[in-house]
Amino acid sequence: MLTKRQFLIAGSTLATLSCAPAQKKSLHADVIILGAGLAGLNAARLLASEGAKVLVLEGSNRIGGRMYTLDDVPGRPEAGGQQVGSTYARILSTADDLGLNIVPPAPGGSRDKTLAINGDLLNASDWAASPHNTFPDALKRFTPDSALFVAASQKNPLEDEYAWRELAAQSDLSAKSFLEQSGFDEQSLKQIDIALNANSLDTYSMLNVWRSLVIFSQSFQGGSSNEIEGGAQRLPEAMAKSLDDGTIKTNTMVQGIDVDLNGVDVHTNQGTIRGSFVISTLPFPVMKKVKINAPLHEATREGINSLPYTQIQQVHLTVENEFWKNDGLPTTMWTDTPIERVFPVRNANGETVSLTCWINGTGTKPNVSDQEWKDLAEKTMLDLRGAKTTASKVIRWDKNQPLSGGAYMHWSPNQAAKIAENMATPAGRLHFAGEHTSHLHTGMEGAMESGDRAAFEVMDLMSS
Ligand SMILES: Cc1cc2nc3c(=O)[nH]c(=O)nc-3n(C[C@H](O)[C@H](O)[C@H](O)COP(=O)(O)OP(=O)(O)OC[C@H]3O[C@@H](n4cnc5c(N)ncnc54)[C@H](O)[C@@H]3O)c2cc1C
């Protein structure tokens, strides 16, 4: 790694060269970083600590991107990233550096679950004998939201977190084909599709599932998942605060990127800003709408155009009666109704104070208004459980959300072998980071990993 002094010298040399009269363009920063989520903030902190002049452009008025704590909803539910695995080394050490505690989830959690299926309510423990269950005999006791993982874990071809890229060509079939080969009928597939962490079984590669299983199993060896005390968003907020004043420009929407031999112009709603290098952490559905003039690798271009993002919508409901005491069933639910799954949000005393209805993939309705969603969620909970609730918020991680386009990337079948290796290849002075470009981890730690990589790519160039 460069010393601070070497890096400063390299940076200022570049800046001087780029400001030479022949170019008539002055630099606003050594490195412009697009996006103030975990990836962008991690890259910014690393580069700033080495003396680079960094500018972070953020389209929203909020810091954190997909780390989003709903501070105004009872129990402070997380709308985005929440669970911190034991292998999240960068998240854990950054939190520690910034004085944030990592704590266990609120007390009172349970794996028990209610299933609402074809108008019947049953405890998940009765699922194996239910007439609605047509799963293969060996897997009958697993609920529709766990069956894919259980079946996949029995046949995981990946040995470690590196193997998904190496085996991408041989082991890349759709979740639908895998489940059919494992003996699931059409009715079972529909049930499993409801809780799928993607858009549909046939457009979801099994590589995603096997990769997650490897990561989960490593993480479980170190203990169960924890959370950031006070809310997940406190981490990006603290990272932002650790940067010099003026480093982050919020409400600055990136609209175009022009790369030339000496620098990069970033066109925004606040004007054009020039840097020696740019690191873009923008999710690819967002990049698709940005006008890019750069020598993009074919794999990057294809990723920008076609990388799928899991569509998620959430309806947050405040609980007004202890409805679970009336029917004696668990509060957590898997349903075949439009609200799909329901998770209780507990306060520090373990009391359920709000609910999150979690809708994935084909169940999302990007064009349905917030009010329609709220009415539907309240009515469904009343009809199913006699639950009196007030819907307070709808969160959309869907294709119409201009700052993300979805919750997180996943691979479609046969895509990873084609583009994973080169999707984050720098295009001249334009570098790429963000959870979608990570190699070893996914989620929050993947975002941090990608920020490290991109920052080091730029440091290398600045020092050469
Ligand atoms: C519902 C949900 C649950 C999750 N649960 C977990 C979990 O439990 N554990 C886990 O590890 N991970 C989880 N994740 C994933 C994790 O939150 C993300 O992987 C991570 O936060 C992504 O960070 P990032 O920096 O790559 O992207 P982002 O956080 O999306 O950062 C990109 C930034 O770019 C900004 N931006 C977008 N467009 C523009 C533009 N045109 N101009 C300027 N700025 C722009 C955005 O506002 C955003 O701040 C979850 C995510 C979601 C949505």
Short mmCIF file of C-alpha atoms and ligand atoms in Angstrom, two decimals:
data_model
loop_
_atom_site.label_atom_id
_atom_site.label_comp_id
_atom_site.label_asym_id
_atom_site.label_seq_id
_atom_site.Cartn_x
_atom_site.Cartn_y
_atom_site.Cartn_z
CA MET A 1 0.00 0.00 0.00
CA LEU A 2 1.14 3.56 -0.69
CA THR A 3 2.20 5.82 2.10
CA LYS A 4 0.07 8.90 2.53
CA ARG A 5 2.92 11.09 1.30
CA GLN A 6 3.55 9.03 -1.89
CA PHE A 7 -0.15 9.04 -2.62
CA LEU A 8 -0.47 12.78 -2.14
CA ILE A 9 2.43 13.38 -4.48
CA ALA A 10 0.97 11.04 -7.11
CA GLY A 11 -2.43 12.67 -6.81
CA SER A 12 -1.17 16.20 -7.09
CA THR A 13 1.05 15.27 -10.07
CA LEU A 14 -1.97 13.92 -11.86
CA ALA A 15 -4.01 16.93 -10.94
CA THR A 16 -1.30 19.23 -12.26
CA LEU A 17 -1.02 17.28 -15.50
CA SER A 18 -4.76 17.26 -15.97
CA CYS A 19 -4.97 20.99 -15.36
CA ALA A 20 -2.37 21.74 -18.04
CA PRO A 21 -3.43 24.66 -20.25
CA ALA A 22 -3.88 22.46 -23.34
CA GLN A 23 -6.88 20.76 -21.70
CA LYS A 24 -8.48 23.86 -20.22
CA LYS A 25 -10.35 21.70 -17.72
CA SER A 26 -9.90 22.08 -14.00
CA LEU A 27 -10.25 19.20 -11.59
CA HIS A 28 -12.66 19.18 -8.68
CA ALA A 29 -11.18 16.02 -7.16
CA ASP A 30 -8.62 13.28 -7.64
CA VAL A 31 -11.37 10.69 -7.34
CA ILE A 32 -15.09 11.22 -7.75
CA ILE A 33 -17.17 8.48 -6.21
CA LEU A 34 -20.72 7.95 -7.39
CA GLY A 35 -23.04 6.84 -4.58
CA ALA A 36 -22.88 7.21 -0.78
CA GLY A 37 -23.76 3.62 0.09
CA LEU A 38 -21.37 1.23 1.81
CA ALA A 39 -19.24 0.62 -1.30
CA GLY A 40 -18.79 4.31 -2.10
CA LEU A 41 -18.16 5.36 1.49
CA ASN A 42 -15.66 2.57 2.06
CA ALA A 43 -13.74 3.54 -1.08
CA ALA A 44 -13.91 7.21 -0.07
CA ARG A 45 -12.54 6.54 3.43
CA LEU A 46 -9.67 4.45 2.09
CA LEU A 47 -8.68 6.97 -0.57
CA ALA A 48 -9.07 9.93 1.78
CA SER A 49 -6.92 8.21 4.40
CA GLU A 50 -4.18 7.99 1.77
CA GLY A 51 -4.40 11.70 1.05
CA ALA A 52 -6.49 11.74 -2.12
CA LYS A 53 -8.94 14.55 -2.68
CA VAL A 54 -12.23 12.70 -2.84
CA LEU A 55 -15.73 13.86 -3.76
CA VAL A 56 -18.77 11.62 -3.26
CA LEU A 57 -21.88 12.39 -5.32
CA GLU A 58 -25.16 11.09 -3.91
CA GLY A 59 -28.51 11.44 -5.69
CA SER A 60 -30.62 11.22 -2.54
CA ASN A 61 -30.78 13.57 0.45
CA ARG A 62 -30.05 10.52 2.63
CA ILE A 63 -26.74 8.73 3.20
CA GLY A 64 -26.64 4.94 3.11
CA GLY A 65 -28.44 3.74 -0.03
CA ARG A 66 -29.68 0.24 0.69
CA MET A 67 -28.86 0.61 4.40
CA TYR A 68 -32.10 2.24 5.45
CA THR A 69 -33.48 2.27 9.00
CA LEU A 70 -37.09 3.42 9.36
CA ASP A 71 -36.54 5.52 12.48
CA ASP A 72 -40.15 6.78 12.48
CA VAL A 73 -41.82 3.33 12.52
CA PRO A 74 -42.24 1.52 15.88
CA GLY A 75 -39.40 -0.93 16.50
CA ARG A 76 -37.28 0.90 13.90
CA PRO A 77 -37.54 -1.81 11.20
CA GLU A 78 -34.86 -2.08 8.56
CA ALA A 79 -36.00 -1.43 5.01
CA GLY A 80 -32.65 -2.63 3.66
CA GLY A 81 -29.56 -4.49 4.88
CA GLN A 82 -29.76 -5.70 8.47
CA GLN A 83 -28.03 -8.98 9.31
CA VAL A 84 -24.29 -8.84 9.93
CA GLY A 85 -22.69 -12.26 9.53
CA SER A 86 -19.73 -13.34 11.64
CA THR A 87 -17.54 -13.33 8.49
CA TYR A 88 -18.27 -9.67 7.74
CA ALA A 89 -14.73 -8.60 8.63
CA ARG A 90 -14.86 -5.18 6.97
CA ILE A 91 -18.26 -4.29 8.41
CA LEU A 92 -17.21 -5.42 11.88
CA SER A 93 -13.89 -3.56 11.87
CA THR A 94 -15.36 -0.38 10.38
CA ALA A 95 -18.13 -0.37 13.00
CA ASP A 96 -15.51 -0.89 15.68
CA ASP A 97 -13.32 1.95 14.32
CA LEU A 98 -16.30 4.28 14.37
CA GLY A 99 -17.47 3.34 17.86
CA LEU A 100 -20.62 1.44 16.82
CA ASN A 101 -21.66 -1.70 18.64
CA ILE A 102 -22.69 -4.92 16.97
CA VAL A 103 -25.49 -6.49 18.99
CA PRO A 104 -27.79 -9.53 18.85
CA PRO A 105 -31.28 -9.03 17.37
CA ALA A 106 -34.10 -7.90 19.73
CA PRO A 107 -35.10 -10.66 22.16
CA GLY A 108 -38.10 -12.93 21.62
CA GLY A 109 -37.24 -14.12 18.11
CA SER A 110 -38.48 -17.54 17.07
CA ARG A 111 -38.34 -19.77 14.03
CA ASP A 112 -42.02 -20.67 14.46
CA LYS A 113 -44.27 -19.68 11.62
CA THR A 114 -47.88 -19.60 10.52
CA LEU A 115 -48.80 -20.69 7.01
CA ALA A 116 -51.86 -19.19 5.30
CA ILE A 117 -52.67 -21.31 2.31
CA ASN A 118 -55.82 -21.59 0.20
CA GLY A 119 -57.72 -19.76 2.95
CA ASP A 120 -56.52 -22.16 5.72
CA LEU A 121 -54.30 -21.11 8.62
CA LEU A 122 -51.93 -23.66 10.08
CA ASN A 123 -48.87 -23.86 12.26
CA ALA A 124 -45.77 -24.71 10.19
CA SER A 125 -45.28 -27.72 12.47
CA ASP A 126 -48.47 -29.20 10.89
CA TRP A 127 -47.34 -28.56 7.33
CA ALA A 128 -45.94 -32.07 6.67
CA ALA A 129 -49.41 -33.61 7.07
CA SER A 130 -51.33 -30.83 5.34
CA PRO A 131 -53.42 -31.73 2.25
CA HIS A 132 -51.90 -28.63 0.62
CA ASN A 133 -48.43 -30.19 0.79
CA THR A 134 -47.44 -32.13 -2.35
CA PHE A 135 -43.67 -31.86 -1.79
CA PRO A 136 -41.54 -35.01 -2.38
CA ASP A 137 -41.79 -37.26 0.70
CA ALA A 138 -38.21 -36.67 1.86
CA LEU A 139 -38.76 -32.89 1.92
CA LYS A 140 -42.38 -32.69 3.14
CA ARG A 141 -41.48 -31.35 6.54
CA PHE A 142 -39.79 -28.26 5.10
CA THR A 143 -41.93 -25.16 4.54
CA PRO A 144 -42.21 -23.47 1.12
CA ASP A 145 -39.77 -20.74 2.17
CA SER A 146 -37.03 -23.20 3.17
CA ALA A 147 -37.47 -26.15 0.78
CA LEU A 148 -35.24 -24.75 -1.99
CA PHE A 149 -32.36 -24.15 0.42
CA VAL A 150 -32.71 -27.58 2.02
CA ALA A 151 -32.85 -29.38 -1.33
CA ALA A 152 -29.92 -27.30 -2.64
CA SER A 153 -27.78 -27.95 0.45
CA GLN A 154 -28.00 -31.69 -0.21
CA LYS A 155 -26.39 -31.24 -3.64
CA ASN A 156 -24.10 -28.20 -3.34
CA PRO A 157 -21.23 -28.52 -5.86
CA LEU A 158 -19.39 -25.46 -4.43
CA GLU A 159 -16.62 -26.15 -1.95
CA ASP A 160 -15.88 -22.61 -0.94
CA GLU A 161 -16.73 -18.97 -1.65
CA TYR A 162 -14.36 -18.84 -4.64
CA ALA A 163 -15.86 -21.79 -6.49
CA TRP A 164 -18.98 -20.12 -7.90
CA ARG A 165 -16.98 -18.46 -10.65
CA GLU A 166 -14.90 -21.54 -11.42
CA LEU A 167 -17.96 -23.81 -11.62
CA ALA A 168 -20.24 -21.28 -13.27
CA ALA A 169 -20.19 -23.02 -16.64
CA GLN A 170 -20.92 -26.57 -15.36
CA SER A 171 -23.35 -25.99 -12.50
CA ASP A 172 -25.53 -23.21 -13.74
CA LEU A 173 -29.12 -24.34 -14.06
CA SER A 174 -32.34 -22.55 -13.13
CA ALA A 175 -33.95 -23.08 -9.73
CA LYS A 176 -37.02 -24.34 -11.59
CA SER A 177 -35.08 -27.10 -13.41
CA PHE A 178 -33.29 -28.03 -10.18
CA LEU A 179 -36.54 -28.35 -8.23
CA GLU A 180 -38.23 -30.33 -11.02
CA GLN A 181 -35.25 -32.71 -11.06
CA SER A 182 -35.63 -33.01 -7.25
CA GLY A 183 -39.24 -34.18 -7.62
CA PHE A 184 -41.30 -31.03 -6.90
CA ASP A 185 -44.60 -30.76 -8.81
CA GLU A 186 -46.13 -27.62 -10.30
CA GLN A 187 -48.18 -26.75 -7.20
CA SER A 188 -45.07 -27.01 -5.00
CA LEU A 189 -43.11 -24.79 -7.40
CA LYS A 190 -45.77 -22.08 -7.14
CA GLN A 191 -45.61 -22.25 -3.34
CA ILE A 192 -41.79 -22.07 -3.31
CA ASP A 193 -41.80 -19.18 -5.80
CA ILE A 194 -43.63 -16.94 -3.28
CA ALA A 195 -40.67 -16.65 -0.90
CA LEU A 196 -37.98 -16.87 -3.58
CA ASN A 197 -35.31 -14.24 -3.00
CA ALA A 198 -35.41 -13.36 -6.69
CA ASN A 199 -37.90 -12.71 -9.45
CA SER A 200 -38.96 -16.18 -10.61
CA LEU A 201 -37.70 -19.75 -10.36
CA ASP A 202 -36.94 -20.04 -14.06
CA THR A 203 -34.87 -16.83 -14.24
CA TYR A 204 -32.87 -17.57 -11.07
CA SER A 205 -29.58 -19.45 -11.28
CA MET A 206 -28.84 -22.14 -8.69
CA LEU A 207 -25.37 -20.57 -8.42
CA ASN A 208 -26.97 -17.85 -6.28
CA VAL A 209 -28.41 -20.40 -3.87
CA TRP A 210 -25.28 -22.51 -3.65
CA ARG A 211 -23.10 -19.43 -3.23
CA SER A 212 -25.34 -18.17 -0.39
CA LEU A 213 -25.24 -21.58 1.30
CA VAL A 214 -21.42 -21.56 1.34
CA ILE A 215 -21.39 -18.05 2.79
CA PHE A 216 -24.10 -18.89 5.39
CA SER A 217 -22.33 -22.02 6.52
CA GLN A 218 -19.03 -20.17 7.03
CA SER A 219 -20.87 -17.45 8.87
CA PHE A 220 -22.76 -19.88 11.14
CA GLN A 221 -19.47 -21.46 12.20
CA GLY A 222 -18.61 -18.11 13.78
CA GLY A 223 -22.03 -17.70 15.45
CA SER A 224 -25.41 -16.36 14.48
CA SER A 225 -26.02 -13.04 12.72
CA ASN A 226 -26.00 -9.78 14.62
CA GLU A 227 -27.08 -6.22 13.92
CA ILE A 228 -25.75 -2.68 14.19
CA GLU A 229 -26.92 -1.08 17.42
CA GLY A 230 -29.39 1.73 16.79
CA GLY A 231 -30.05 0.65 13.21
CA ALA A 232 -28.12 -0.42 10.12
CA GLN A 233 -28.09 3.11 8.69
CA ARG A 234 -25.94 4.30 11.61
CA LEU A 235 -22.94 2.65 9.93
CA PRO A 236 -22.97 4.58 6.63
CA GLU A 237 -23.88 7.74 8.57
CA ALA A 238 -20.82 7.30 10.79
CA MET A 239 -18.63 6.53 7.77
CA ALA A 240 -19.84 9.74 6.11
CA LYS A 241 -19.19 11.74 9.26
CA SER A 242 -15.60 10.47 9.38
CA LEU A 243 -14.88 12.19 6.04
CA ASP A 244 -13.92 15.88 5.82
CA ASP A 245 -16.80 18.35 5.60
CA GLY A 246 -17.84 18.98 2.01
CA THR A 247 -16.66 15.55 0.77
CA ILE A 248 -20.22 14.36 0.12
CA LYS A 249 -22.61 16.25 -2.12
CA THR A 250 -26.16 14.99 -1.60
CA ASN A 251 -29.12 15.66 -3.94
CA THR A 252 -26.66 15.33 -6.81
CA MET A 253 -28.05 12.99 -9.45
CA VAL A 254 -25.52 11.60 -11.89
CA GLN A 255 -26.86 11.77 -15.44
CA GLY A 256 -23.82 11.26 -17.65
CA ILE A 257 -20.16 10.16 -17.54
CA ASP A 258 -17.56 11.19 -20.15
CA VAL A 259 -14.17 9.53 -19.87
CA ASP A 260 -11.15 10.95 -21.71
CA LEU A 261 -7.43 10.28 -21.52
CA ASN A 262 -6.80 12.79 -18.72
CA GLY A 263 -9.87 12.61 -16.56
CA VAL A 264 -13.59 12.10 -16.30
CA ASP A 265 -16.48 14.56 -16.54
CA VAL A 266 -19.49 13.62 -14.45
CA HIS A 267 -22.67 15.38 -15.55
CA THR A 268 -25.22 15.90 -12.78
CA ASN A 269 -28.36 17.92 -12.05
CA GLN A 270 -25.97 20.35 -10.27
CA GLY A 271 -23.62 20.77 -13.24
CA THR A 272 -20.51 19.01 -14.53
CA ILE A 273 -17.82 17.89 -12.10
CA ARG A 274 -14.38 16.71 -13.21
CA GLY A 275 -12.03 14.25 -11.57
CA SER A 276 -8.90 12.33 -12.46
CA PHE A 277 -10.72 9.07 -11.76
CA VAL A 278 -14.28 8.00 -11.08
CA ILE A 279 -15.52 5.02 -9.09
CA SER A 280 -19.15 4.27 -9.86
CA THR A 281 -21.03 2.27 -7.23
CA LEU A 282 -24.39 2.90 -8.88
CA PRO A 283 -26.54 -0.22 -9.19
CA PHE A 284 -26.61 -1.40 -12.82
CA PRO A 285 -30.33 -0.64 -13.41
CA VAL A 286 -29.40 2.98 -12.54
CA MET A 287 -26.28 2.91 -14.76
CA LYS A 288 -28.54 1.86 -17.63
CA LYS A 289 -30.15 5.29 -17.47
CA VAL A 290 -26.83 7.19 -17.22
CA LYS A 291 -25.32 8.36 -20.53
CA ILE A 292 -21.89 6.74 -20.53
CA ASN A 293 -19.12 7.69 -22.91
CA ALA A 294 -16.33 5.29 -21.95
CA PRO A 295 -14.54 2.24 -23.38
CA LEU A 296 -16.76 -0.22 -21.50
CA HIS A 297 -15.79 -3.89 -21.50
CA GLU A 298 -18.37 -5.99 -23.35
CA ALA A 299 -19.15 -7.81 -20.08
CA THR A 300 -19.82 -4.52 -18.28
CA ARG A 301 -22.11 -3.39 -21.06
CA GLU A 302 -24.00 -6.66 -20.90
CA GLY A 303 -24.20 -6.48 -17.10
CA ILE A 304 -25.60 -2.96 -17.23
CA ASN A 305 -28.21 -4.05 -19.75
CA SER A 306 -29.24 -7.37 -18.32
CA LEU A 307 -28.13 -8.08 -14.73
CA PRO A 308 -31.34 -8.97 -12.84
CA TYR A 309 -32.15 -7.29 -9.53
CA THR A 310 -34.52 -8.91 -7.03
CA GLN A 311 -37.72 -6.87 -6.89
CA ILE A 312 -38.95 -6.26 -3.33
CA GLN A 313 -41.72 -4.16 -1.83
CA GLN A 314 -42.51 -3.81 1.85
CA VAL A 315 -45.56 -2.54 3.68
CA HIS A 316 -44.88 -1.54 7.30
CA LEU A 317 -47.82 -1.85 9.70
CA THR A 318 -48.15 -0.66 13.29
CA VAL A 319 -49.79 -3.33 15.47
CA GLU A 320 -52.85 -2.29 17.50
CA ASN A 321 -54.00 -5.58 19.06
CA GLU A 322 -52.18 -8.70 20.21
CA PHE A 323 -53.89 -10.78 17.54
CA TRP A 324 -51.53 -13.73 17.98
CA LYS A 325 -52.95 -14.29 21.46
CA ASN A 326 -56.43 -14.85 20.00
CA ASP A 327 -55.52 -17.69 17.64
CA GLY A 328 -52.38 -18.93 19.43
CA LEU A 329 -50.42 -19.00 16.16
CA PRO A 330 -46.92 -17.59 15.52
CA THR A 331 -46.73 -13.98 14.33
CA THR A 332 -44.29 -14.70 11.49
CA MET A 333 -46.22 -15.74 8.41
CA TRP A 334 -45.81 -17.24 4.98
CA THR A 335 -48.98 -16.67 2.96
CA ASP A 336 -50.25 -17.25 -0.56
CA THR A 337 -52.03 -13.87 -0.41
CA PRO A 338 -50.72 -10.70 -2.13
CA ILE A 339 -48.84 -9.63 1.04
CA GLU A 340 -46.77 -12.86 0.78
CA ARG A 341 -44.71 -12.91 3.99
CA VAL A 342 -45.09 -11.10 7.32
CA PHE A 343 -42.30 -10.53 9.85
CA PRO A 344 -42.78 -9.16 13.35
CA VAL A 345 -40.65 -6.19 14.42
CA ARG A 346 -39.86 -6.29 18.12
CA ASN A 347 -38.74 -3.55 20.47
CA ALA A 348 -35.89 -3.90 22.98
CA ASN A 349 -38.29 -5.67 25.41
CA GLY A 350 -39.12 -8.29 22.82
CA GLU A 351 -42.67 -6.97 22.28
CA THR A 352 -44.07 -7.04 18.75
CA VAL A 353 -44.78 -3.41 17.84
CA SER A 354 -44.98 -3.47 14.07
CA LEU A 355 -45.08 -5.87 11.14
CA THR A 356 -43.28 -5.90 7.82
CA CYS A 357 -45.15 -7.40 4.87
CA TRP A 358 -42.44 -8.53 2.47
CA ILE A 359 -43.35 -9.05 -1.18
CA ASN A 360 -40.80 -10.51 -3.60
CA GLY A 361 -40.42 -10.94 -7.34
CA THR A 362 -43.56 -11.50 -9.42
CA GLY A 363 -45.72 -10.53 -6.43
CA THR A 364 -44.44 -6.94 -6.46
CA LYS A 365 -46.70 -4.36 -8.05
CA PRO A 366 -44.61 -1.35 -9.12
CA ASN A 367 -47.64 0.52 -10.47
CA VAL A 368 -49.92 0.06 -7.44
CA SER A 369 -50.05 3.22 -5.31
CA ASP A 370 -48.82 3.35 -1.71
CA GLN A 371 -52.39 3.88 -0.47
CA GLU A 372 -53.69 0.84 -2.35
CA TRP A 373 -50.89 -1.28 -0.87
CA LYS A 374 -51.59 0.03 2.63
CA ASP A 375 -55.33 -0.71 2.34
CA LEU A 376 -54.65 -4.17 0.96
CA ALA A 377 -52.16 -5.04 3.72
CA GLU A 378 -54.42 -3.83 6.55
CA LYS A 379 -57.44 -5.72 5.13
CA THR A 380 -55.47 -8.93 4.52
CA MET A 381 -54.13 -8.96 8.09
CA LEU A 382 -57.62 -8.30 9.46
CA ASP A 383 -59.16 -11.07 7.35
CA LEU A 384 -56.42 -13.60 8.08
CA ARG A 385 -55.76 -13.03 11.77
CA GLY A 386 -58.21 -10.44 13.08
CA ALA A 387 -55.17 -8.18 13.28
CA LYS A 388 -55.88 -4.49 13.77
CA THR A 389 -53.07 -2.57 12.15
CA THR A 390 -52.28 0.82 10.64
CA ALA A 391 -50.05 0.84 7.60
CA SER A 392 -47.47 3.59 7.91
CA LYS A 393 -45.02 3.13 5.07
CA VAL A 394 -44.47 1.44 1.73
CA ILE A 395 -40.87 0.80 0.66
CA ARG A 396 -40.10 0.04 -2.95
CA TRP A 397 -36.97 -1.71 -4.13
CA ASP A 398 -38.40 -2.15 -7.58
CA LYS A 399 -37.71 -1.22 -11.19
CA ASN A 400 -39.41 2.16 -10.77
CA GLN A 401 -37.17 3.15 -7.84
CA PRO A 402 -34.76 5.60 -9.53
CA LEU A 403 -31.83 5.08 -7.12
CA SER A 404 -31.62 1.29 -7.14
CA GLY A 405 -33.97 -0.47 -9.59
CA GLY A 406 -34.17 -3.43 -7.19
CA ALA A 407 -32.96 -4.79 -3.87
CA TYR A 408 -29.84 -6.68 -4.96
CA MET A 409 -28.37 -8.39 -7.99
CA HIS A 410 -28.62 -12.07 -8.75
CA TRP A 411 -27.39 -14.15 -11.67
CA SER A 412 -29.78 -15.52 -14.21
CA PRO A 413 -28.94 -19.01 -15.54
CA ASN A 414 -25.80 -19.15 -17.73
CA GLN A 415 -24.95 -15.50 -17.13
CA ALA A 416 -22.14 -15.67 -14.57
CA ALA A 417 -19.78 -17.75 -16.74
CA LYS A 418 -20.15 -15.18 -19.49
CA ILE A 419 -19.71 -11.91 -17.64
CA ALA A 420 -18.76 -12.27 -13.94
CA GLU A 421 -15.02 -12.25 -14.54
CA ASN A 422 -14.92 -8.99 -16.48
CA MET A 423 -18.07 -7.13 -15.47
CA ALA A 424 -16.15 -4.75 -13.18
CA THR A 425 -13.19 -4.17 -15.54
CA PRO A 426 -12.28 -0.47 -15.46
CA ALA A 427 -13.24 1.52 -18.56
CA GLY A 428 -10.25 3.85 -18.81
CA ARG A 429 -10.47 6.10 -15.77
CA LEU A 430 -13.93 4.83 -14.82
CA HIS A 431 -13.86 2.11 -12.15
CA PHE A 432 -16.71 0.03 -10.77
CA ALA A 433 -17.74 -1.00 -7.27
CA GLY A 434 -20.99 -1.89 -5.49
CA GLU A 435 -22.39 -5.15 -4.18
CA HIS A 436 -23.04 -6.35 -7.74
CA THR A 437 -19.29 -6.39 -8.46
CA SER A 438 -18.10 -8.34 -5.40
CA HIS A 439 -16.32 -11.65 -5.72
CA LEU A 440 -16.24 -13.38 -2.35
CA HIS A 441 -19.05 -11.87 -0.32
CA THR A 442 -22.57 -10.72 -1.09
CA GLY A 443 -24.72 -8.02 0.57
CA MET A 444 -23.16 -5.45 2.90
CA GLU A 445 -19.78 -7.15 3.12
CA GLY A 446 -19.75 -7.59 -0.66
CA ALA A 447 -20.32 -3.86 -1.03
CA MET A 448 -17.40 -3.12 1.33
CA GLU A 449 -15.18 -5.66 -0.47
CA SER A 450 -15.91 -4.00 -3.81
CA GLY A 451 -15.09 -0.57 -2.35
CA ASP A 452 -11.69 -1.88 -1.22
CA ARG A 453 -10.93 -3.34 -4.62
CA ALA A 454 -11.86 -0.22 -6.57
CA ALA A 455 -9.96 2.07 -4.19
CA PHE A 456 -6.82 -0.05 -4.57
CA GLU A 457 -7.19 -0.11 -8.37
CA VAL A 458 -7.17 3.70 -8.37
CA MET A 459 -4.34 3.97 -5.82
CA ASP A 460 -2.21 1.71 -8.02
CA LEU A 461 -2.77 3.93 -11.03
CA MET A 462 -2.13 7.11 -9.10
CA SER A 463 1.16 5.78 -7.84
CA SER A 464 2.39 4.35 -11.17
C1 LIG B 1 -34.48 -5.27 1.53
C2 LIG B 1 -33.01 -5.54 1.64
C3 LIG B 1 -32.51 -6.40 2.61
C4 LIG B 1 -31.15 -6.65 2.71
N1 LIG B 1 -30.68 -7.45 3.71
C5 LIG B 1 -29.35 -7.62 3.86
C6 LIG B 1 -28.83 -8.32 4.99
O1 LIG B 1 -29.58 -8.69 5.90
N2 LIG B 1 -27.48 -8.52 5.06
C7 LIG B 1 -26.64 -8.06 4.08
O2 LIG B 1 -25.43 -8.29 4.16
N3 LIG B 1 -27.09 -7.35 3.03
C8 LIG B 1 -28.42 -7.11 2.91
N4 LIG B 1 -28.90 -6.35 1.89
C9 LIG B 1 -27.95 -5.87 0.86
C10 LIG B 1 -27.14 -4.65 1.30
O3 LIG B 1 -27.97 -3.72 1.92
C11 LIG B 1 -26.52 -4.07 0.04
O4 LIG B 1 -25.79 -5.07 -0.63
C12 LIG B 1 -25.57 -2.91 0.28
O5 LIG B 1 -26.10 -1.98 1.19
C13 LIG B 1 -25.30 -2.26 -1.08
O6 LIG B 1 -24.37 -1.22 -0.94
P1 LIG B 1 -23.82 -0.49 -2.24
O7 LIG B 1 -22.94 0.59 -1.78
O8 LIG B 1 -23.30 -1.48 -3.21
O9 LIG B 1 -25.11 0.11 -2.96
P2 LIG B 1 -26.15 1.28 -2.44
O10 LIG B 1 -26.30 1.20 -0.99
O11 LIG B 1 -27.34 1.10 -3.29
O12 LIG B 1 -25.36 2.59 -2.84
C14 LIG B 1 -25.50 3.22 -4.09
C15 LIG B 1 -25.80 4.69 -3.83
O13 LIG B 1 -25.91 5.34 -5.10
C16 LIG B 1 -26.94 6.31 -5.02
N5 LIG B 1 -27.41 6.58 -6.38
C17 LIG B 1 -28.16 5.79 -7.18
N6 LIG B 1 -28.35 6.37 -8.37
C18 LIG B 1 -27.68 7.55 -8.34
C19 LIG B 1 -27.47 8.59 -9.30
N7 LIG B 1 -27.96 8.54 -10.54
N8 LIG B 1 -26.70 9.65 -8.93
C20 LIG B 1 -26.14 9.72 -7.68
N9 LIG B 1 -26.32 8.77 -6.75
C21 LIG B 1 -27.08 7.68 -7.07
C22 LIG B 1 -28.00 5.64 -4.16
O14 LIG B 1 -28.90 6.58 -3.60
C23 LIG B 1 -27.14 4.93 -3.12
O15 LIG B 1 -26.92 5.73 -1.98
C24 LIG B 1 -30.25 -6.05 1.79
C25 LIG B 1 -30.74 -5.14 0.84
C26 LIG B 1 -32.10 -4.89 0.77
C27 LIG B 1 -32.60 -3.90 -0.26
#
